[in-house]
Amino acid sequence: MILEDLQETVSFIRTKTSAKPKIGVVLGSGLGAFVKDVEVEATIPYKEIPHFSPPTVEGHSGNLIFGKVGGQSIAILQGRNHFYEGHPMSSVVFPVRTLAMLGVETLILTNSAGGFGESMQAGDFMIIEDHINLMGTNPLMGPNIKELGPRFPDMTEAYDKRLISIMEQLLQKQGTRYHKGIYCGVSGPTYETPAEVRYLKLIGGKAVGMSTVPETIAANHLGLRVAALSCITNLAAGISNHKLSHTEVTETAKRVELEFSSFLREFIGQL
Ligand code: HPA
């Protein structure tokens, strides 16, 4: 069924554009400004796309955008579906699968995350080197769709090492404050308790967020190369002593949006 849905979605998209993007980009909350740097060829609102669901969260638009940046043909998912919104995992990863069916081979995931690594500050970036799936489920549960990938996908290099090294060189060149570390994916929608953050630190994490992990899993299943970058929008619960809010998250994302966008533009140009 998912396969037929994907085929229907791709056929619909093909009535709107003949673009052949090799790179896909998922823009996290408040990081949508990147689109201003793109030579846009087609914008398709999620609500028009069969089997896509429009996002329900403030600060997330829902558009599939095709265009060029740094000489590369890209497809952008501006806004994503989160598990906490009540979408089944199959819907959360549907857009990533769609990109793969359109020919995308490299996927760049961005997100907002709470940080708890040494010397982290709100506004820092974190290159995701690996993740821990704490969402309590996995998007590949259920019958395997063998046309998409294997039953038991390898996750040894879920985040491509070469892409990590390109990102790192670029962040150093830009003089951007950045970290490298493990992203803990949780379901949300509550932010963590301080005890949960201490636990995440103990198991080796440096940042926590409510997205990215399902998409990385689906992308690895599909055989895509994945690069992922977090914007540390806040220190995680209990690390600083103030309460967390979505306003803080979106305000920090807004503050670093231009730096984030110019990083993405350069990064894509180097792929
Ligand atoms: N926790 C979980 N998800 C988040 C956070 C956080 O502190 N900040 C942004 N997304």
PDB file of C-alpha atoms and ligand atoms in Angstrom:
ATOM      1  CA  MET A   1       0.000   0.000   0.000  1.00  0.00           C
ATOM      2  CA  ILE A   2       2.770   2.421   0.944  1.00  0.00           C
ATOM      3  CA  LEU A   3       4.480   1.624  -2.335  1.00  0.00           C
ATOM      4  CA  GLU A   4       1.333   2.378  -4.347  1.00  0.00           C
ATOM      5  CA  ASP A   5       0.838   5.594  -2.364  1.00  0.00           C
ATOM      6  CA  LEU A   6       4.427   6.611  -3.121  1.00  0.00           C
ATOM      7  CA  GLN A   7       3.925   5.903  -6.802  1.00  0.00           C
ATOM      8  CA  GLU A   8       0.761   8.009  -6.819  1.00  0.00           C
ATOM      9  CA  THR A   9       2.579  10.848  -5.050  1.00  0.00           C
ATOM     10  CA  VAL A  10       5.508  10.744  -7.450  1.00  0.00           C
ATOM     11  CA  SER A  11       3.170  10.716 -10.473  1.00  0.00           C
ATOM     12  CA  PHE A  12       1.410  13.784  -9.088  1.00  0.00           C
ATOM     13  CA  ILE A  13       4.705  15.607  -8.500  1.00  0.00           C
ATOM     14  CA  ARG A  14       5.795  14.713 -12.024  1.00  0.00           C
ATOM     15  CA  THR A  15       2.784  16.646 -13.374  1.00  0.00           C
ATOM     16  CA  LYS A  16       4.253  19.758 -11.675  1.00  0.00           C
ATOM     17  CA  THR A  17       7.970  19.440 -12.338  1.00  0.00           C
ATOM     18  CA  SER A  18      10.457  17.347 -14.249  1.00  0.00           C
ATOM     19  CA  ALA A  19      13.261  18.278 -11.819  1.00  0.00           C
ATOM     20  CA  LYS A  20      15.815  15.551 -11.081  1.00  0.00           C
ATOM     21  CA  PRO A  21      17.189  16.506  -7.667  1.00  0.00           C
ATOM     22  CA  LYS A  22      20.092  14.448  -6.309  1.00  0.00           C
ATOM     23  CA  ILE A  23      20.094  16.217  -2.925  1.00  0.00           C
ATOM     24  CA  GLY A  24      17.200  16.510  -0.504  1.00  0.00           C
ATOM     25  CA  VAL A  25      17.020  18.961   2.400  1.00  0.00           C
ATOM     26  CA  VAL A  26      14.640  18.814   5.351  1.00  0.00           C
ATOM     27  CA  LEU A  27      14.310  22.174   7.083  1.00  0.00           C
ATOM     28  CA  GLY A  28      13.534  22.139  10.795  1.00  0.00           C
ATOM     29  CA  SER A  29      11.484  24.596  12.811  1.00  0.00           C
ATOM     30  CA  GLY A  30      12.414  28.217  12.235  1.00  0.00           C
ATOM     31  CA  LEU A  31      15.131  27.291   9.732  1.00  0.00           C
ATOM     32  CA  GLY A  32      13.070  27.977   6.641  1.00  0.00           C
ATOM     33  CA  ALA A  33      15.010  31.110   5.574  1.00  0.00           C
ATOM     34  CA  PHE A  34      17.338  28.943   3.528  1.00  0.00           C
ATOM     35  CA  VAL A  35      14.674  28.939   0.826  1.00  0.00           C
ATOM     36  CA  LYS A  36      15.500  32.620   0.127  1.00  0.00           C
ATOM     37  CA  ASP A  37      18.923  31.461  -1.128  1.00  0.00           C
ATOM     38  CA  VAL A  38      17.399  29.017  -3.570  1.00  0.00           C
ATOM     39  CA  GLU A  39      16.638  29.637  -7.222  1.00  0.00           C
ATOM     40  CA  VAL A  40      13.157  28.184  -6.928  1.00  0.00           C
ATOM     41  CA  GLU A  41      11.782  26.265  -9.894  1.00  0.00           C
ATOM     42  CA  ALA A  42       8.597  24.852  -8.329  1.00  0.00           C
ATOM     43  CA  THR A  43       6.793  25.084  -4.987  1.00  0.00           C
ATOM     44  CA  ILE A  44       4.145  22.529  -4.154  1.00  0.00           C
ATOM     45  CA  PRO A  45       2.199  22.965  -0.892  1.00  0.00           C
ATOM     46  CA  TYR A  46       1.941  19.707   1.074  1.00  0.00           C
ATOM     47  CA  LYS A  47      -1.820  20.080   1.159  1.00  0.00           C
ATOM     48  CA  GLU A  48      -1.939  19.596  -2.612  1.00  0.00           C
ATOM     49  CA  ILE A  49       0.249  16.489  -2.606  1.00  0.00           C
ATOM     50  CA  PRO A  50      -1.520  13.143  -2.306  1.00  0.00           C
ATOM     51  CA  HIS A  51      -0.575  11.296   0.919  1.00  0.00           C
ATOM     52  CA  PHE A  52       1.342  14.273   2.371  1.00  0.00           C
ATOM     53  CA  SER A  53      -0.127  15.787   5.526  1.00  0.00           C
ATOM     54  CA  PRO A  54       0.225  19.502   6.265  1.00  0.00           C
ATOM     55  CA  PRO A  55       2.214  20.245   9.456  1.00  0.00           C
ATOM     56  CA  THR A  56       0.247  21.355  12.493  1.00  0.00           C
ATOM     57  CA  VAL A  57       3.045  23.093  14.414  1.00  0.00           C
ATOM     58  CA  GLU A  58       3.544  26.828  14.553  1.00  0.00           C
ATOM     59  CA  GLY A  59       6.746  27.877  12.796  1.00  0.00           C
ATOM     60  CA  HIS A  60       6.586  25.007  10.308  1.00  0.00           C
ATOM     61  CA  SER A  61       5.414  25.683   6.794  1.00  0.00           C
ATOM     62  CA  GLY A  62       4.567  22.796   4.560  1.00  0.00           C
ATOM     63  CA  ASN A  63       6.013  23.023   1.071  1.00  0.00           C
ATOM     64  CA  LEU A  64       7.953  20.780  -1.238  1.00  0.00           C
ATOM     65  CA  ILE A  65      10.308  23.046  -3.142  1.00  0.00           C
ATOM     66  CA  PHE A  66      12.446  22.275  -6.175  1.00  0.00           C
ATOM     67  CA  GLY A  67      15.293  24.516  -7.175  1.00  0.00           C
ATOM     68  CA  LYS A  68      18.992  25.162  -7.556  1.00  0.00           C
ATOM     69  CA  VAL A  69      21.589  26.206  -5.051  1.00  0.00           C
ATOM     70  CA  GLY A  70      25.362  26.271  -5.468  1.00  0.00           C
ATOM     71  CA  GLY A  71      24.920  24.756  -8.905  1.00  0.00           C
ATOM     72  CA  GLN A  72      23.096  21.717  -7.507  1.00  0.00           C
ATOM     73  CA  SER A  73      19.570  20.611  -8.180  1.00  0.00           C
ATOM     74  CA  ILE A  74      17.820  20.096  -4.843  1.00  0.00           C
ATOM     75  CA  ALA A  75      14.439  19.245  -3.360  1.00  0.00           C
ATOM     76  CA  ILE A  76      13.503  20.857  -0.057  1.00  0.00           C
ATOM     77  CA  LEU A  77      10.987  19.645   2.456  1.00  0.00           C
ATOM     78  CA  GLN A  78      10.086  22.902   4.165  1.00  0.00           C
ATOM     79  CA  GLY A  79       8.451  21.569   7.303  1.00  0.00           C
ATOM     80  CA  ARG A  80       8.064  18.003   8.515  1.00  0.00           C
ATOM     81  CA  ASN A  81       5.562  15.771  10.208  1.00  0.00           C
ATOM     82  CA  HIS A  82       6.410  14.838  13.776  1.00  0.00           C
ATOM     83  CA  PHE A  83       5.449  11.670  15.581  1.00  0.00           C
ATOM     84  CA  TYR A  84       4.073  13.738  18.496  1.00  0.00           C
ATOM     85  CA  GLU A  85       1.476  15.290  16.196  1.00  0.00           C
ATOM     86  CA  GLY A  86      -0.144  11.872  16.098  1.00  0.00           C
ATOM     87  CA  HIS A  87       1.023  10.951  12.610  1.00  0.00           C
ATOM     88  CA  PRO A  88       1.876   7.295  12.193  1.00  0.00           C
ATOM     89  CA  MET A  89       5.573   6.675  11.565  1.00  0.00           C
ATOM     90  CA  SER A  90       4.745   5.734   7.972  1.00  0.00           C
ATOM     91  CA  SER A  91       3.496   9.315   7.424  1.00  0.00           C
ATOM     92  CA  VAL A  92       6.464  10.817   9.257  1.00  0.00           C
ATOM     93  CA  VAL A  93       8.882   9.209   6.786  1.00  0.00           C
ATOM     94  CA  PHE A  94       6.659   9.354   3.696  1.00  0.00           C
ATOM     95  CA  PRO A  95       8.175  12.623   2.382  1.00  0.00           C
ATOM     96  CA  VAL A  96      11.738  11.243   2.673  1.00  0.00           C
ATOM     97  CA  ARG A  97      10.701   8.130   0.777  1.00  0.00           C
ATOM     98  CA  THR A  98       9.135  10.366  -1.848  1.00  0.00           C
ATOM     99  CA  LEU A  99      12.431  12.231  -2.299  1.00  0.00           C
ATOM    100  CA  ALA A 100      14.260   8.943  -2.775  1.00  0.00           C
ATOM    101  CA  MET A 101      11.746   7.879  -5.426  1.00  0.00           C
ATOM    102  CA  LEU A 102      12.358  11.207  -7.183  1.00  0.00           C
ATOM    103  CA  GLY A 103      16.058  10.330  -7.447  1.00  0.00           C
ATOM    104  CA  VAL A 104      17.552  11.930  -4.328  1.00  0.00           C
ATOM    105  CA  GLU A 105      20.723  10.157  -3.146  1.00  0.00           C
ATOM    106  CA  THR A 106      21.930  12.482  -0.388  1.00  0.00           C
ATOM    107  CA  LEU A 107      19.676  13.712   2.389  1.00  0.00           C
ATOM    108  CA  ILE A 108      20.476  16.702   4.583  1.00  0.00           C
ATOM    109  CA  LEU A 109      18.416  16.827   7.764  1.00  0.00           C
ATOM    110  CA  THR A 110      18.226  19.893   9.988  1.00  0.00           C
ATOM    111  CA  ASN A 111      16.501  20.316  13.306  1.00  0.00           C
ATOM    112  CA  SER A 112      16.233  22.268  16.520  1.00  0.00           C
ATOM    113  CA  ALA A 113      17.470  20.465  19.595  1.00  0.00           C
ATOM    114  CA  GLY A 114      18.067  20.958  23.276  1.00  0.00           C
ATOM    115  CA  GLY A 115      21.776  20.732  24.118  1.00  0.00           C
ATOM    116  CA  PHE A 116      23.534  19.243  27.120  1.00  0.00           C
ATOM    117  CA  GLY A 117      27.075  18.697  25.846  1.00  0.00           C
ATOM    118  CA  GLU A 118      30.048  20.338  27.573  1.00  0.00           C
ATOM    119  CA  SER A 119      30.245  24.098  26.977  1.00  0.00           C
ATOM    120  CA  MET A 120      27.153  24.197  24.775  1.00  0.00           C
ATOM    121  CA  GLN A 121      25.333  27.483  24.350  1.00  0.00           C
ATOM    122  CA  ALA A 122      22.016  28.300  22.744  1.00  0.00           C
ATOM    123  CA  GLY A 123      22.708  29.175  19.124  1.00  0.00           C
ATOM    124  CA  ASP A 124      25.533  26.638  18.685  1.00  0.00           C
ATOM    125  CA  PHE A 125      25.365  24.047  15.929  1.00  0.00           C
ATOM    126  CA  MET A 126      25.876  20.320  16.401  1.00  0.00           C
ATOM    127  CA  ILE A 127      26.901  17.909  13.671  1.00  0.00           C
ATOM    128  CA  ILE A 128      25.033  14.674  14.341  1.00  0.00           C
ATOM    129  CA  GLU A 129      27.559  11.826  14.337  1.00  0.00           C
ATOM    130  CA  ASP A 130      25.154   9.154  15.480  1.00  0.00           C
ATOM    131  CA  HIS A 131      21.789   8.824  17.185  1.00  0.00           C
ATOM    132  CA  ILE A 132      19.965   6.909  19.883  1.00  0.00           C
ATOM    133  CA  ASN A 133      16.382   6.079  19.029  1.00  0.00           C
ATOM    134  CA  LEU A 134      14.278   6.611  22.159  1.00  0.00           C
ATOM    135  CA  MET A 135      10.994   7.138  20.366  1.00  0.00           C
ATOM    136  CA  GLY A 136       9.656   3.777  21.457  1.00  0.00           C
ATOM    137  CA  THR A 137       9.061   2.660  17.899  1.00  0.00           C
ATOM    138  CA  ASN A 138      10.741   2.434  14.516  1.00  0.00           C
ATOM    139  CA  PRO A 139       9.398   3.564  11.138  1.00  0.00           C
ATOM    140  CA  LEU A 140      10.346   0.200   9.600  1.00  0.00           C
ATOM    141  CA  MET A 141       8.122  -1.829  11.946  1.00  0.00           C
ATOM    142  CA  GLY A 142       5.646  -3.970  10.057  1.00  0.00           C
ATOM    143  CA  PRO A 143       6.061  -5.898   6.839  1.00  0.00           C
ATOM    144  CA  ASN A 144       9.241  -4.894   5.041  1.00  0.00           C
ATOM    145  CA  ILE A 145       8.760  -3.113   1.732  1.00  0.00           C
ATOM    146  CA  LYS A 146      11.544  -4.839  -0.132  1.00  0.00           C
ATOM    147  CA  GLU A 147      11.359  -2.434  -3.062  1.00  0.00           C
ATOM    148  CA  LEU A 148      12.521   0.262  -0.621  1.00  0.00           C
ATOM    149  CA  GLY A 149      15.224  -1.643   1.234  1.00  0.00           C
ATOM    150  CA  PRO A 150      16.240  -4.683   3.292  1.00  0.00           C
ATOM    151  CA  ARG A 151      14.442  -6.146   6.319  1.00  0.00           C
ATOM    152  CA  PHE A 152      17.368  -5.494   8.668  1.00  0.00           C
ATOM    153  CA  PRO A 153      19.169  -2.349   7.512  1.00  0.00           C
ATOM    154  CA  ASP A 154      22.694  -1.710   8.737  1.00  0.00           C
ATOM    155  CA  MET A 155      23.065   1.473  10.800  1.00  0.00           C
ATOM    156  CA  THR A 156      26.840   1.381  11.371  1.00  0.00           C
ATOM    157  CA  GLU A 157      27.329   4.621   9.481  1.00  0.00           C
ATOM    158  CA  ALA A 158      23.850   6.090   9.674  1.00  0.00           C
ATOM    159  CA  TYR A 159      25.425   9.537   9.223  1.00  0.00           C
ATOM    160  CA  ASP A 160      27.908   9.613   6.369  1.00  0.00           C
ATOM    161  CA  LYS A 161      31.496  10.153   7.561  1.00  0.00           C
ATOM    162  CA  ARG A 162      32.602  12.058   4.480  1.00  0.00           C
ATOM    163  CA  LEU A 163      29.660  14.455   4.812  1.00  0.00           C
ATOM    164  CA  ILE A 164      30.468  14.923   8.508  1.00  0.00           C
ATOM    165  CA  SER A 165      34.015  15.890   7.623  1.00  0.00           C
ATOM    166  CA  ILE A 166      32.889  18.350   4.907  1.00  0.00           C
ATOM    167  CA  MET A 167      30.453  19.957   7.381  1.00  0.00           C
ATOM    168  CA  GLU A 168      33.152  20.234  10.010  1.00  0.00           C
ATOM    169  CA  GLN A 169      35.666  21.881   7.661  1.00  0.00           C
ATOM    170  CA  LEU A 170      33.051  24.365   6.570  1.00  0.00           C
ATOM    171  CA  LEU A 171      31.908  25.271  10.081  1.00  0.00           C
ATOM    172  CA  GLN A 172      35.540  25.819  11.045  1.00  0.00           C
ATOM    173  CA  LYS A 173      36.065  28.031   8.009  1.00  0.00           C
ATOM    174  CA  GLN A 174      32.910  30.027   8.831  1.00  0.00           C
ATOM    175  CA  GLY A 175      34.062  30.473  12.422  1.00  0.00           C
ATOM    176  CA  THR A 176      30.746  29.086  13.648  1.00  0.00           C
ATOM    177  CA  ARG A 177      30.508  27.633  17.167  1.00  0.00           C
ATOM    178  CA  TYR A 178      29.814  23.941  16.671  1.00  0.00           C
ATOM    179  CA  HIS A 179      29.944  20.557  18.379  1.00  0.00           C
ATOM    180  CA  LYS A 180      29.837  16.978  17.171  1.00  0.00           C
ATOM    181  CA  GLY A 181      27.841  14.392  19.004  1.00  0.00           C
ATOM    182  CA  ILE A 182      25.036  11.942  19.491  1.00  0.00           C
ATOM    183  CA  TYR A 183      21.440  13.079  19.020  1.00  0.00           C
ATOM    184  CA  CYS A 184      18.828  11.429  21.204  1.00  0.00           C
ATOM    185  CA  GLY A 185      15.481  11.162  19.427  1.00  0.00           C
ATOM    186  CA  VAL A 186      12.471  11.250  21.756  1.00  0.00           C
ATOM    187  CA  SER A 187       8.777  11.300  20.958  1.00  0.00           C
ATOM    188  CA  GLY A 188       7.847  14.521  22.798  1.00  0.00           C
ATOM    189  CA  PRO A 189       5.717  16.597  22.848  1.00  0.00           C
ATOM    190  CA  THR A 190       6.763  17.370  26.416  1.00  0.00           C
ATOM    191  CA  TYR A 191      10.272  18.637  26.814  1.00  0.00           C
ATOM    192  CA  GLU A 192      12.371  16.336  29.004  1.00  0.00           C
ATOM    193  CA  THR A 193      12.525  16.335  32.760  1.00  0.00           C
ATOM    194  CA  PRO A 194      15.927  17.192  34.266  1.00  0.00           C
ATOM    195  CA  ALA A 195      16.222  13.521  35.319  1.00  0.00           C
ATOM    196  CA  GLU A 196      15.666  12.424  31.733  1.00  0.00           C
ATOM    197  CA  VAL A 197      18.349  14.832  30.531  1.00  0.00           C
ATOM    198  CA  ARG A 198      20.806  13.419  33.114  1.00  0.00           C
ATOM    199  CA  TYR A 199      19.970   9.959  31.754  1.00  0.00           C
ATOM    200  CA  LEU A 200      20.552  11.056  28.144  1.00  0.00           C
ATOM    201  CA  LYS A 201      23.919  12.487  29.151  1.00  0.00           C
ATOM    202  CA  LEU A 202      24.829   9.265  30.928  1.00  0.00           C
ATOM    203  CA  ILE A 203      24.111   7.177  27.825  1.00  0.00           C
ATOM    204  CA  GLY A 204      26.376   9.378  25.732  1.00  0.00           C
ATOM    205  CA  GLY A 205      24.091  11.955  24.123  1.00  0.00           C
ATOM    206  CA  LYS A 206      24.805  15.644  23.644  1.00  0.00           C
ATOM    207  CA  ALA A 207      21.490  16.850  22.233  1.00  0.00           C
ATOM    208  CA  VAL A 208      17.837  15.858  22.321  1.00  0.00           C
ATOM    209  CA  GLY A 209      15.026  16.450  19.886  1.00  0.00           C
ATOM    210  CA  MET A 210      11.730  15.157  18.575  1.00  0.00           C
ATOM    211  CA  SER A 211      12.560  14.533  14.910  1.00  0.00           C
ATOM    212  CA  THR A 212      15.295  13.345  12.522  1.00  0.00           C
ATOM    213  CA  VAL A 213      15.721   9.790  13.859  1.00  0.00           C
ATOM    214  CA  PRO A 214      12.764   8.312  11.895  1.00  0.00           C
ATOM    215  CA  GLU A 215      13.913  10.087   8.734  1.00  0.00           C
ATOM    216  CA  THR A 216      17.499   8.877   9.183  1.00  0.00           C
ATOM    217  CA  ILE A 217      16.257   5.319   9.662  1.00  0.00           C
ATOM    218  CA  ALA A 218      14.041   5.456   6.563  1.00  0.00           C
ATOM    219  CA  ALA A 219      16.860   7.065   4.575  1.00  0.00           C
ATOM    220  CA  ASN A 220      19.345   4.349   5.577  1.00  0.00           C
ATOM    221  CA  HIS A 221      16.776   1.720   4.627  1.00  0.00           C
ATOM    222  CA  LEU A 222      16.582   3.383   1.206  1.00  0.00           C
ATOM    223  CA  GLY A 223      20.388   3.459   0.909  1.00  0.00           C
ATOM    224  CA  LEU A 224      20.649   7.265   0.999  1.00  0.00           C
ATOM    225  CA  ARG A 225      23.666   9.122   2.373  1.00  0.00           C
ATOM    226  CA  VAL A 226      22.611  11.197   5.367  1.00  0.00           C
ATOM    227  CA  ALA A 227      24.048  14.388   6.852  1.00  0.00           C
ATOM    228  CA  ALA A 228      22.331  15.991   9.832  1.00  0.00           C
ATOM    229  CA  LEU A 229      22.850  19.269  11.629  1.00  0.00           C
ATOM    230  CA  SER A 230      21.155  20.461  14.816  1.00  0.00           C
ATOM    231  CA  CYS A 231      20.667  24.025  15.850  1.00  0.00           C
ATOM    232  CA  ILE A 232      20.989  23.987  19.625  1.00  0.00           C
ATOM    233  CA  THR A 233      18.082  26.313  20.295  1.00  0.00           C
ATOM    234  CA  ASN A 234      18.192  25.922  24.067  1.00  0.00           C
ATOM    235  CA  LEU A 235      20.052  24.189  26.820  1.00  0.00           C
ATOM    236  CA  ALA A 236      18.078  21.078  27.750  1.00  0.00           C
ATOM    237  CA  ALA A 237      15.899  20.977  30.866  1.00  0.00           C
ATOM    238  CA  GLY A 238      17.832  21.231  34.117  1.00  0.00           C
ATOM    239  CA  ILE A 239      21.064  22.361  32.426  1.00  0.00           C
ATOM    240  CA  SER A 240      20.002  25.962  32.698  1.00  0.00           C
ATOM    241  CA  ASN A 241      17.577  26.796  35.461  1.00  0.00           C
ATOM    242  CA  HIS A 242      14.858  28.463  33.427  1.00  0.00           C
ATOM    243  CA  LYS A 243      11.789  26.775  32.005  1.00  0.00           C
ATOM    244  CA  LEU A 244      11.680  25.775  28.335  1.00  0.00           C
ATOM    245  CA  SER A 245       9.269  27.108  25.769  1.00  0.00           C
ATOM    246  CA  HIS A 246       8.606  26.773  22.060  1.00  0.00           C
ATOM    247  CA  THR A 247       9.069  30.568  21.886  1.00  0.00           C
ATOM    248  CA  GLU A 248      12.683  30.239  23.064  1.00  0.00           C
ATOM    249  CA  VAL A 249      13.249  27.492  20.489  1.00  0.00           C
ATOM    250  CA  THR A 250      11.880  29.518  17.583  1.00  0.00           C
ATOM    251  CA  GLU A 251      13.594  32.736  18.721  1.00  0.00           C
ATOM    252  CA  THR A 252      17.036  31.103  18.825  1.00  0.00           C
ATOM    253  CA  ALA A 253      16.426  29.433  15.480  1.00  0.00           C
ATOM    254  CA  LYS A 254      15.497  32.854  14.028  1.00  0.00           C
ATOM    255  CA  ARG A 255      18.644  34.418  15.499  1.00  0.00           C
ATOM    256  CA  VAL A 256      20.981  31.940  13.757  1.00  0.00           C
ATOM    257  CA  GLU A 257      18.840  31.392  10.676  1.00  0.00           C
ATOM    258  CA  LEU A 258      21.070  33.413   8.348  1.00  0.00           C
ATOM    259  CA  GLU A 259      24.256  31.695   9.526  1.00  0.00           C
ATOM    260  CA  PHE A 260      22.496  28.354   9.205  1.00  0.00           C
ATOM    261  CA  SER A 261      21.296  29.193   5.701  1.00  0.00           C
ATOM    262  CA  SER A 262      24.672  30.339   4.434  1.00  0.00           C
ATOM    263  CA  PHE A 263      26.233  27.188   5.874  1.00  0.00           C
ATOM    264  CA  LEU A 264      23.710  25.022   4.043  1.00  0.00           C
ATOM    265  CA  ARG A 265      24.253  26.869   0.787  1.00  0.00           C
ATOM    266  CA  GLU A 266      28.032  26.383   0.943  1.00  0.00           C
ATOM    267  CA  PHE A 267      27.723  22.793   2.082  1.00  0.00           C
ATOM    268  CA  ILE A 268      25.457  21.887  -0.800  1.00  0.00           C
ATOM    269  CA  GLY A 269      27.813  23.645  -3.214  1.00  0.00           C
ATOM    270  CA  GLN A 270      30.612  21.306  -2.085  1.00  0.00           C
ATOM    271  CA  LEU A 271      28.702  18.054  -2.578  1.00  0.00           C
TER     272      LEU A 271
HETATM  273  N1  HPA B   1      14.055  18.909  23.912  1.00  0.00           N
HETATM  274  C1  HPA B   1      13.477  18.232  22.902  1.00  0.00           C
HETATM  275  N2  HPA B   1      13.292  18.751  21.696  1.00  0.00           N
HETATM  276  C2  HPA B   1      13.725  20.015  21.482  1.00  0.00           C
HETATM  277  C3  HPA B   1      14.333  20.767  22.489  1.00  0.00           C
HETATM  278  C4  HPA B   1      14.507  20.176  23.779  1.00  0.00           C
HETATM  279  O1  HPA B   1      15.039  20.801  24.722  1.00  0.00           O
HETATM  280  N3  HPA B   1      14.638  21.983  21.938  1.00  0.00           N
HETATM  281  C5  HPA B   1      14.236  21.939  20.647  1.00  0.00           C
HETATM  282  N4  HPA B   1      13.671  20.756  20.357  1.00  0.00           N
END
